[in-house]
Short mmCIF file of C-alpha atoms and ligand atoms in Angstrom, two decimals:
data_model
loop_
_atom_site.label_atom_id
_atom_site.label_comp_id
_atom_site.label_asym_id
_atom_site.label_seq_id
_atom_site.Cartn_x
_atom_site.Cartn_y
_atom_site.Cartn_z
CA MET K 1 -89.31 171.98 44.79
CA GLY K 2 -88.39 174.87 42.48
CA ALA K 3 -84.79 173.76 41.89
CA PRO K 4 -85.68 170.22 40.72
CA THR K 5 -88.56 171.59 38.64
CA ALA K 6 -86.09 173.82 36.80
CA TRP K 7 -83.69 170.86 36.47
CA HIS K 8 -86.31 168.55 34.98
CA ALA K 9 -87.72 171.25 32.69
CA ALA K 10 -84.27 172.04 31.30
CA ARG K 11 -83.54 168.35 30.74
CA SER K 12 -86.77 168.18 28.74
CA GLY K 13 -85.37 170.86 26.46
CA ALA K 14 -87.10 173.96 27.86
CA SER K 15 -85.42 177.32 28.21
CA VAL K 16 -85.62 178.10 31.94
CA VAL K 17 -84.92 180.94 34.36
CA ALA K 18 -84.97 179.98 38.05
CA ILE K 19 -85.58 182.97 40.31
CA GLY K 20 -85.20 182.56 44.07
CA VAL K 21 -84.22 184.42 47.18
CA PRO K 22 -80.88 183.13 48.49
CA GLU K 23 -80.46 181.96 52.08
CA PRO K 24 -79.74 184.91 54.38
CA ALA K 25 -76.35 185.01 56.07
CA ASP K 26 -77.89 186.09 59.41
CA ILE K 27 -81.54 185.20 60.01
CA THR K 28 -81.88 187.67 62.89
CA GLN K 29 -81.02 190.57 60.56
CA HIS K 30 -82.93 189.37 57.50
CA HIS K 31 -86.14 191.17 56.54
CA GLY K 32 -87.52 189.21 53.64
CA LEU K 33 -88.27 185.64 52.60
CA PHE K 34 -86.95 182.43 54.13
CA GLY K 35 -86.96 178.83 52.91
CA ALA K 36 -87.57 175.51 54.66
CA TRP K 37 -84.47 174.22 52.84
CA HIS K 38 -82.16 176.48 54.88
CA ASP K 39 -80.89 173.56 56.93
CA ALA K 40 -78.40 170.71 56.87
CA SER K 41 -80.41 167.57 57.63
CA ARG K 42 -83.60 165.96 56.40
CA LEU K 43 -84.78 162.38 56.89
CA VAL K 44 -85.19 160.12 53.89
CA TRP K 45 -87.05 156.89 54.48
CA GLN K 46 -88.53 154.85 51.71
CA ARG K 47 -91.66 153.02 52.66
CA HIS K 48 -94.88 154.85 53.44
CA ALA K 49 -98.31 153.52 54.33
CA HIS K 50 -99.55 154.75 50.95
CA PRO K 51 -97.82 153.07 47.97
CA THR K 52 -97.71 156.23 45.83
CA ASP K 53 -95.76 157.99 48.60
CA THR K 54 -93.28 155.09 48.52
CA GLU K 55 -93.10 155.51 44.73
CA PHE K 56 -92.40 159.23 45.20
CA THR K 57 -89.44 158.49 47.44
CA ALA K 58 -88.05 155.88 45.03
CA ARG K 59 -88.19 158.33 42.13
CA ALA K 60 -86.61 161.10 44.17
CA ILE K 61 -83.76 158.81 45.26
CA GLU K 62 -83.19 157.97 41.58
CA ASN K 63 -82.83 161.69 40.85
CA ILE K 64 -80.30 161.98 43.67
CA ARG K 65 -78.35 159.07 42.15
CA THR K 66 -78.36 160.88 38.80
CA LEU K 67 -76.98 164.04 40.41
CA GLU K 68 -74.30 162.03 42.21
CA ASN K 69 -73.40 160.05 39.07
CA GLU K 70 -73.08 163.29 37.14
CA GLY K 71 -70.56 164.72 39.60
CA ALA K 72 -72.40 166.07 42.66
CA ASP K 73 -70.80 165.32 46.03
CA PRO K 74 -72.52 162.39 47.79
CA ILE K 75 -75.93 163.62 48.95
CA LEU K 76 -77.39 160.76 50.96
CA THR K 77 -75.83 159.54 54.22
CA GLU K 78 -77.18 156.00 54.25
CA VAL K 79 -77.56 155.06 57.91
CA GLY K 80 -80.90 153.19 57.65
CA PHE K 81 -84.21 153.98 59.34
CA LEU K 82 -85.89 152.94 62.58
CA PHE K 83 -89.64 153.31 63.00
CA ALA K 84 -91.24 152.68 66.39
CA ALA K 85 -94.79 153.14 67.60
CA ALA K 86 -96.73 152.83 70.82
CA PRO K 87 -99.72 150.47 70.68
CA GLY K 88 -102.55 152.05 68.70
CA ARG K 89 -100.26 154.62 67.07
CA ASP K 90 -98.72 152.38 64.46
CA GLU K 91 -100.62 153.47 61.34
CA GLY K 92 -97.27 154.09 59.60
CA MET K 93 -96.50 150.38 59.86
CA LEU K 94 -99.27 149.31 57.50
CA PRO K 95 -99.23 147.13 55.42
CA PRO K 96 -97.25 144.54 57.41
CA PRO K 97 -93.54 145.26 57.14
CA GLU K 98 -92.73 141.59 56.51
CA ASP K 99 -94.01 142.05 52.95
CA TYR K 100 -91.34 144.58 52.10
CA PRO K 101 -87.75 144.04 51.03
CA GLY K 102 -85.23 145.63 53.38
CA ILE K 103 -87.71 145.81 56.27
CA THR K 104 -87.20 143.92 59.54
CA ALA K 105 -90.03 143.87 62.05
CA LEU K 106 -88.98 144.29 65.70
CA GLY K 107 -90.93 143.35 68.81
CA PRO K 108 -90.35 145.09 72.15
CA GLY K 109 -87.51 142.73 73.15
CA GLU K 110 -85.69 143.14 69.84
CA LEU K 111 -86.03 146.93 69.97
CA ALA K 112 -84.52 146.94 73.45
CA SER K 113 -81.61 144.68 72.54
CA GLN K 114 -80.75 146.34 69.20
CA PHE K 115 -81.11 149.93 70.40
CA GLU K 116 -79.87 149.74 73.94
CA TYR K 117 -79.46 153.54 74.16
CA LEU K 118 -83.23 154.05 73.63
CA ALA K 119 -85.77 153.58 76.45
CA PHE K 120 -89.09 152.69 74.87
CA ASP K 121 -92.42 152.61 76.68
CA GLU K 122 -94.09 149.28 77.26
CA GLY K 123 -95.53 147.52 74.21
CA VAL K 124 -93.70 149.64 71.63
CA THR K 125 -92.95 147.76 68.42
CA GLY K 126 -91.22 148.81 65.25
CA TYR K 127 -89.16 147.97 62.22
CA THR K 128 -85.89 148.88 60.62
CA GLU K 129 -85.45 149.78 56.98
CA ASP K 130 -82.15 149.22 55.19
CA PRO K 131 -80.20 151.92 53.36
CA PRO K 132 -80.42 153.91 51.16
CA SER K 133 -82.71 155.32 53.86
CA GLY K 134 -80.76 157.91 55.78
CA TYR K 135 -80.42 161.68 55.75
CA MET K 136 -79.37 164.47 53.45
CA SER K 137 -78.84 168.21 53.49
CA PRO K 138 -81.66 170.10 51.74
CA ARG K 139 -79.16 172.91 51.16
CA ASP K 140 -76.94 170.46 49.25
CA VAL K 141 -79.93 169.11 47.33
CA VAL K 142 -80.96 172.58 46.18
CA GLY K 143 -77.33 173.40 45.35
CA ALA K 144 -76.83 170.19 43.37
CA PHE K 145 -80.04 170.58 41.36
CA LEU K 146 -79.24 174.21 40.54
CA ALA K 147 -75.60 173.52 39.66
CA SER K 148 -76.63 170.70 37.35
CA ALA K 149 -79.50 172.77 35.92
CA GLN K 150 -77.01 175.51 35.05
CA THR K 151 -75.00 173.06 32.99
CA SER K 152 -78.25 172.38 31.08
CA GLY K 153 -78.57 176.10 30.36
CA VAL K 154 -80.79 177.28 33.24
CA GLU K 155 -80.20 180.88 34.25
CA VAL K 156 -80.26 181.13 38.06
CA VAL K 157 -81.26 184.56 39.34
CA ALA K 158 -80.95 185.59 43.00
CA ASP K 159 -83.92 187.90 43.37
CA GLN K 160 -87.48 188.12 44.66
CA VAL K 161 -90.46 188.03 42.31
CA MET K 162 -92.80 190.87 43.25
CA SER K 163 -95.53 190.49 40.63
CA ILE K 164 -96.70 188.20 37.87
CA ASP K 165 -98.80 189.61 35.07
CA VAL K 166 -100.60 186.80 33.26
CA ARG K 167 -101.25 187.84 29.66
CA THR K 168 -102.95 186.00 26.79
CA ASP K 169 -99.88 184.18 25.50
CA HIS K 170 -97.18 184.80 28.11
CA VAL K 171 -96.47 185.93 31.66
CA VAL K 172 -94.35 188.87 32.82
CA LEU K 173 -92.51 188.71 36.13
CA GLN K 174 -91.17 191.80 37.88
CA THR K 175 -88.51 191.44 40.54
CA LEU K 176 -87.43 193.40 43.57
CA ALA K 177 -84.17 194.33 41.84
CA GLY K 178 -86.17 195.86 39.01
CA ARG K 179 -85.67 193.13 36.43
CA SER K 180 -88.45 191.95 34.18
CA PHE K 181 -88.80 188.48 32.65
CA ALA K 182 -91.24 187.38 29.96
CA ALA K 183 -91.97 183.66 29.72
CA ARG K 184 -94.50 181.43 28.08
CA ARG K 185 -95.34 179.94 31.49
CA ALA K 186 -94.28 180.16 35.12
CA VAL K 187 -94.19 177.75 38.06
CA LEU K 188 -94.62 178.96 41.63
CA ALA K 189 -92.67 176.92 44.19
CA THR K 190 -92.83 179.51 46.91
CA GLY K 191 -93.20 177.40 50.07
CA ALA K 192 -94.56 179.05 53.20
CA PHE K 193 -94.61 182.43 51.45
CA SER K 194 -97.08 181.35 48.81
CA ASN K 195 -100.08 183.25 50.11
CA THR K 196 -98.06 186.21 51.30
CA THR K 197 -97.13 187.50 47.89
CA GLU K 198 -99.40 189.59 45.75
CA PHE K 199 -99.34 187.43 42.66
CA LEU K 200 -101.30 184.30 43.60
CA PRO K 201 -104.53 184.76 41.65
CA ARG K 202 -106.59 182.94 44.28
CA PRO K 203 -105.17 182.13 47.75
CA LEU K 204 -104.52 178.45 48.33
CA ALA K 205 -105.75 176.43 51.30
CA LEU K 206 -102.54 176.18 53.34
CA ARG K 207 -101.68 175.88 56.99
CA ARG K 208 -98.24 177.14 57.91
CA LYS K 209 -97.27 175.48 61.14
CA SER K 210 -94.42 176.78 63.23
CA GLU K 211 -91.89 173.99 63.63
CA THR K 212 -89.04 173.90 66.12
CA ALA K 213 -86.30 171.32 66.05
CA LEU K 214 -84.35 170.74 69.24
CA MET K 215 -80.65 170.36 68.59
CA ALA K 216 -78.87 168.33 71.26
CA GLU K 217 -75.17 169.15 71.17
CA LEU K 218 -73.00 166.26 72.31
CA ASP K 219 -69.61 164.65 72.17
CA LEU K 220 -69.67 161.34 70.27
CA ASP K 221 -66.66 160.06 72.21
CA ARG K 222 -68.75 160.34 75.39
CA ASN K 223 -71.79 158.77 73.66
CA PRO K 224 -70.21 156.11 71.40
CA SER K 225 -73.42 154.04 71.13
CA LEU K 226 -74.89 156.81 68.95
CA ARG K 227 -72.25 156.37 66.26
CA HIS K 228 -74.41 153.82 64.45
CA MET K 229 -77.78 155.38 65.09
CA PRO K 230 -80.23 155.31 62.15
CA ILE K 231 -82.71 158.07 61.38
CA PHE K 232 -85.65 157.53 63.66
CA VAL K 233 -89.39 158.19 63.72
CA TYR K 234 -91.35 157.46 66.88
CA GLN K 235 -95.12 157.64 67.23
CA LEU K 236 -95.18 157.77 70.99
CA ASP K 237 -97.93 158.15 73.53
CA HIS K 238 -96.97 161.32 75.39
CA ASP K 239 -98.89 164.28 76.80
CA LEU K 240 -96.65 167.03 75.49
CA VAL K 241 -94.97 165.87 72.28
CA ALA K 242 -96.03 163.71 69.32
CA ASP K 243 -94.64 162.46 66.02
CA ILE K 244 -90.96 162.49 66.94
CA TYR K 245 -88.37 162.45 64.14
CA MET K 246 -84.65 162.35 64.68
CA VAL K 247 -81.46 162.71 62.71
CA PRO K 248 -78.46 161.00 64.35
CA PRO K 249 -75.51 163.09 65.52
CA MET K 250 -73.69 164.80 62.67
CA VAL K 251 -71.42 167.79 62.32
CA TYR K 252 -73.41 170.90 61.34
CA PRO K 253 -71.98 173.81 59.34
CA ASN K 254 -71.21 175.68 62.60
CA GLY K 255 -68.77 172.85 63.46
CA ARG K 256 -70.91 171.50 66.32
CA THR K 257 -71.92 167.84 66.61
CA MET K 258 -75.65 167.74 67.21
CA MET K 259 -78.54 165.31 67.15
CA LYS K 260 -81.75 166.75 65.69
CA PHE K 261 -85.00 166.08 67.49
CA GLY K 262 -88.24 167.30 65.90
CA ALA K 263 -91.81 166.78 67.06
CA ASN K 264 -95.25 168.30 67.20
CA THR K 265 -95.70 170.11 70.52
CA HIS K 266 -98.25 172.22 72.37
CA HIS K 267 -96.20 175.30 71.50
CA ASP K 268 -96.83 174.98 67.77
CA SER K 269 -99.16 177.47 66.12
CA TYR K 270 -100.51 178.29 62.69
CA LEU K 271 -98.87 181.37 61.27
CA ASP K 272 -100.78 183.87 59.19
CA SER K 273 -99.22 185.46 56.16
CA ALA K 274 -97.95 188.43 58.09
CA SER K 275 -96.25 186.40 60.82
CA VAL K 276 -94.26 183.79 58.85
CA GLU K 277 -91.31 186.10 58.34
CA HIS K 278 -91.35 187.28 61.97
CA TRP K 279 -91.39 183.66 63.23
CA TYR K 280 -88.38 182.74 61.08
CA ARG K 281 -86.45 185.83 62.19
CA GLN K 282 -87.20 186.06 65.90
CA GLY K 283 -89.93 183.60 66.99
CA ASN K 284 -89.65 182.18 70.49
CA SER K 285 -88.23 178.78 69.58
CA ASP K 286 -86.84 178.39 73.11
CA ALA K 287 -90.41 177.90 74.39
CA VAL K 288 -90.45 174.25 73.29
CA ILE K 289 -87.11 173.34 74.82
CA PRO K 290 -88.32 172.24 78.30
CA ASP K 291 -91.03 169.88 76.93
CA MET K 292 -88.83 168.45 74.22
CA ARG K 293 -85.83 168.13 76.49
CA SER K 294 -87.89 166.16 78.99
CA ALA K 295 -89.15 163.81 76.24
CA PHE K 296 -85.58 163.48 74.92
CA ARG K 297 -84.19 162.59 78.35
CA GLN K 298 -86.91 159.99 78.85
CA LEU K 299 -86.06 158.41 75.50
CA PHE K 300 -82.25 158.67 75.74
CA PRO K 301 -81.64 158.30 79.49
CA GLY K 302 -77.89 157.72 79.22
CA VAL K 303 -76.99 160.32 76.60
CA GLU K 304 -74.94 163.27 77.79
CA VAL K 305 -75.94 166.55 76.14
CA SER K 306 -73.77 169.64 76.61
CA GLU K 307 -76.10 172.28 75.12
CA TRP K 308 -79.60 172.58 73.68
CA HIS K 309 -80.54 174.81 70.77
CA GLY K 310 -83.94 175.50 69.19
CA VAL K 311 -84.10 175.90 65.40
CA ARG K 312 -87.11 177.55 63.75
CA CYS K 313 -88.75 176.45 60.53
CA VAL K 314 -92.23 176.28 58.97
CA ILE K 315 -94.17 173.25 57.70
CA THR K 316 -96.63 174.13 54.94
CA ARG K 317 -99.58 171.77 55.02
CA THR K 318 -102.32 171.09 52.51
CA PRO K 319 -105.69 169.52 53.43
CA HIS K 320 -104.86 166.20 51.69
CA GLY K 321 -101.29 166.05 53.00
CA ARG K 322 -99.57 166.10 49.62
CA PRO K 323 -98.05 168.95 47.64
CA TYR K 324 -100.25 170.88 45.26
CA ILE K 325 -98.91 170.16 41.79
CA ASP K 326 -101.46 171.88 39.65
CA THR K 327 -102.47 174.48 37.13
CA LEU K 328 -103.38 177.88 38.56
CA VAL K 329 -104.03 179.65 35.24
CA ASP K 330 -104.47 177.33 32.30
CA GLY K 331 -101.42 177.26 30.04
CA ARG K 332 -99.65 180.00 32.00
CA LEU K 333 -99.28 179.51 35.73
CA TYR K 334 -98.52 176.31 37.67
CA CYS K 335 -97.58 175.47 41.22
CA ALA K 336 -95.60 173.05 43.38
CA ILE K 337 -96.58 174.17 46.86
CA GLY K 338 -97.19 172.51 50.25
CA GLY K 339 -94.31 170.32 51.40
CA ASN K 340 -96.22 168.82 54.37
CA GLY K 341 -92.93 168.00 56.09
CA HIS K 342 -91.89 165.39 53.51
CA SER K 343 -90.90 167.28 50.43
CA ALA K 344 -87.18 167.61 50.86
CA LYS K 345 -86.85 163.93 50.12
CA TRP K 346 -89.63 164.00 47.50
CA SER K 347 -88.41 167.11 45.73
CA GLY K 348 -86.97 165.40 42.66
CA ALA K 349 -90.21 163.50 42.02
CA ILE K 350 -92.30 166.62 42.64
CA GLY K 351 -90.08 168.57 40.26
CA GLU K 352 -90.56 166.01 37.49
CA LEU K 353 -94.36 165.99 37.78
CA THR K 354 -94.46 169.78 37.95
CA ALA K 355 -92.15 170.32 35.00
CA THR K 356 -94.14 167.88 32.85
CA LEU K 357 -97.44 169.51 33.75
CA ALA K 358 -96.10 173.01 33.12
CA LEU K 359 -94.48 172.11 29.80
CA THR K 360 -97.30 170.00 28.35
CA ASN K 361 -100.36 171.25 30.24
CA GLU K 362 -101.12 167.54 30.80
CA TRP K 363 -100.84 165.07 33.67
CA ARG K 364 -98.95 162.25 31.93
CA ASP K 365 -98.07 160.11 34.91
CA THR K 366 -99.83 156.75 34.97
CA VAL K 367 -98.88 155.79 38.55
CA ILE K 368 -99.35 158.96 40.60
CA PRO K 369 -103.00 160.08 40.40
CA ARG K 370 -103.52 163.71 39.51
CA GLU K 371 -106.24 163.93 42.18
CA HIS K 372 -103.60 163.43 44.88
CA HIS K 373 -102.05 166.76 44.00
CA ARG K 374 -105.01 168.99 43.12
CA ALA K 375 -104.81 172.49 44.50
CA GLN K 376 -107.49 173.54 46.97
CA TYR K 377 -108.37 177.14 47.64
CA SER K 378 -108.96 179.00 50.87
CA ASP K 379 -112.36 180.24 49.71
CA GLU K 380 -113.82 176.73 49.31
CA PRO K 381 -114.73 174.12 51.94
CA GLN K 382 -111.88 171.78 52.86
CA THR K 383 -111.54 168.58 54.82
CA TRP K 384 -108.19 168.57 56.59
CA THR K 385 -106.85 165.04 56.86
CA THR K 386 -103.42 166.19 58.04
CA ARG K 387 -102.72 166.41 61.75
CA ASP K 388 -104.12 169.46 63.50
CA LEU K 389 -102.27 171.29 66.26
CA LEU K 390 -101.85 169.26 69.44
CA GLY K 391 -104.85 169.92 71.70
C1 LIG I 401 -87.83 171.46 60.90
C2 LIG I 401 -88.22 170.80 59.60
C3 LIG I 401 -87.87 169.47 59.40
C4 LIG I 401 -88.19 168.84 58.20
N1 LIG I 401 -87.83 167.55 58.04
C5 LIG I 401 -88.04 166.96 56.85
C6 LIG I 401 -87.57 165.65 56.63
O1 LIG I 401 -87.01 165.04 57.54
N2 LIG I 401 -87.73 165.09 55.40
C7 LIG I 401 -88.35 165.78 54.39
O2 LIG I 401 -88.47 165.25 53.30
N3 LIG I 401 -88.82 167.04 54.57
C8 LIG I 401 -88.67 167.64 55.77
N4 LIG I 401 -89.12 168.89 55.97
C9 LIG I 401 -89.89 169.56 54.91
C10 LIG I 401 -89.06 170.13 53.80
O3 LIG I 401 -87.99 170.88 54.29
C11 LIG I 401 -90.01 170.98 52.96
O4 LIG I 401 -91.11 170.16 52.57
C12 LIG I 401 -89.36 171.53 51.72
O5 LIG I 401 -88.24 172.31 52.03
C13 LIG I 401 -90.39 172.38 50.99
O6 LIG I 401 -89.82 172.85 49.81
P1 LIG I 401 -90.47 174.08 49.04
O7 LIG I 401 -89.67 174.26 47.82
O8 LIG I 401 -91.93 173.90 48.96
O9 LIG I 401 -90.31 175.33 50.04
P2 LIG I 401 -89.00 176.03 50.61
O10 LIG I 401 -87.96 175.04 50.94
O11 LIG I 401 -89.47 176.93 51.69
O12 LIG I 401 -88.50 176.91 49.39
C14 LIG I 401 -89.29 177.95 48.84
C15 LIG I 401 -88.35 178.97 48.27
O13 LIG I 401 -89.11 179.92 47.53
C16 LIG I 401 -88.56 181.21 47.79
N5 LIG I 401 -89.58 182.20 47.47
C17 LIG I 401 -90.82 182.35 47.99
N6 LIG I 401 -91.46 183.37 47.41
C18 LIG I 401 -90.60 183.90 46.49
C19 LIG I 401 -90.66 184.99 45.60
N7 LIG I 401 -91.74 185.78 45.52
N8 LIG I 401 -89.59 185.25 44.81
C20 LIG I 401 -88.47 184.47 44.87
N9 LIG I 401 -88.35 183.43 45.72
C21 LIG I 401 -89.40 183.14 46.52
C22 LIG I 401 -88.22 181.15 49.27
O14 LIG I 401 -87.32 182.19 49.62
C23 LIG I 401 -87.59 179.76 49.35
O15 LIG I 401 -86.23 179.80 49.01
C24 LIG I 401 -88.87 169.56 57.17
C25 LIG I 401 -89.23 170.88 57.37
C26 LIG I 401 -88.92 171.49 58.58
C27 LIG I 401 -89.37 172.89 58.77
#
C-alpha cells in the first residue's frame, strides 16, 4: 500500500520520500521487519458481494494497466477466476452472477464437466469470471510502483523508521541507519508491524492472523489438465479447513513449479506484536500440512504432487474488513493499514485514496464512502465482522 501511495502522491505533484525495509535474502536469518508482499502470487478477481469492493478492484486494475502501458513488464497473468461454494456458504455469489458481464453461473453438473480435475462435494455450485481476473506477483507490483515513482522524482530509501516526531507544522522521522527526514506530512503503510513500532500515537484495532499457504510442487507434464486452471476460491463445508484460495501451477523464483493452496485452518492463531517477527522467521508452518494436504487430495484426487512446502505470512485484519485509510494526527499523520487478505490487488486504489487524503486532508471520493475506511483503535469497543479463528 505504501508503494502505490508514493506513486499517486508523486503524480499529484508532491515531493515524496518512500522509506521501507527491503525483503530479506534469507528469512531464517533475518531479525527485523517482514512484509506480506514478499511473495510471487496473489489472486485478482473482480466482482465482490459489495459493489465498492468491486469498484476498488476495477480501479486497481486500471493502475496496473497504466504501469504496464508506461513500460512495466506484464503484471497480470489473466487466467480467469472460478468461485465455488457448498450450499449455505455462497454469500460471495450475491447478487446473482447472471447480472454481471463476464460471469457464467455453473450448476453442479457444469462444474464437474468443465473442471474434471476437481472433485466437488454434492450440491456445490459456482461461477466463472473472465479475464482480466487472474494472478500477479506482489513483489512485481511493489517493484513496478516504486520504479515508476522514481521516474516521477520519488526518493526510495531502504531503511527502517524508528520514530516519528509530530510537530506543529511538520513531522520528523528518524531511521535505523541514523538518517533524519523532515516532511510536512507522513503516511504509515506498515502492515502487520503497525502496532509493533513505537511511533503509532494510539494503537489501532488489528488482528494479525498467522497464514500458511501450502505449496504443492508438481510436474505439469504429468498433470496436463492443470495447464488451463483459473484462480480458484472455494467456500467448502469441511471440518478442518475453510475459505480455500488457489493459484494455479506457476514457476516460482526458486525454479519450482508449484500450485498455491491457502485456507483458514485450526492451526491459525492471532499474533501479538512481539510474535509477528518470530512467526515470519521460524513459525511452525509445517503444522498445517497434514490437514491441508488431506483437503487438497480430496479436492484434486488425480493430481500427482512430488513435494509439499508450507509458506508463512500474516493477514492483518480490521474489524470492518477493509483497510484503514484515515487521519491519525490531523494534517500530519495518515495511514493505509489492514490489508485483510485482499490488498495486494487493491493496492493501487488504496494508494490513490490515501495519497489524496494525505495531500488535501479531505476525503474527495464520491463513490467509496469514507466510513468504510475509518480507523478504529484498540482502546475502544469494536464489532468484528471479519471471520474469527476457526473454532
Ligand atoms: C498467504 C497470503 C496470501 C494472500 N493472498 C492475497 C490475494 O490472493 N490477493 C490479495 O489481494 N491479497 C492477498 N494477500 C494480502 C496482501 O498480500 C496484503 O493485503 C498486502 O500485502 C498488504 O499490504 P501492506 O502494504 O499493508 O503490508 P505489507 O505488504 O506487509 O507491507 C508493509 C511494509 O512496511 C514495512 N514496514 C513496516 N514498518 C516499517 C518501518 N517502521 N519502517 C520501514 N518500513 C516498515 C514492512 O517491512 C513491509 O515491507 C495475501 C496475504 C497472505 C499473507
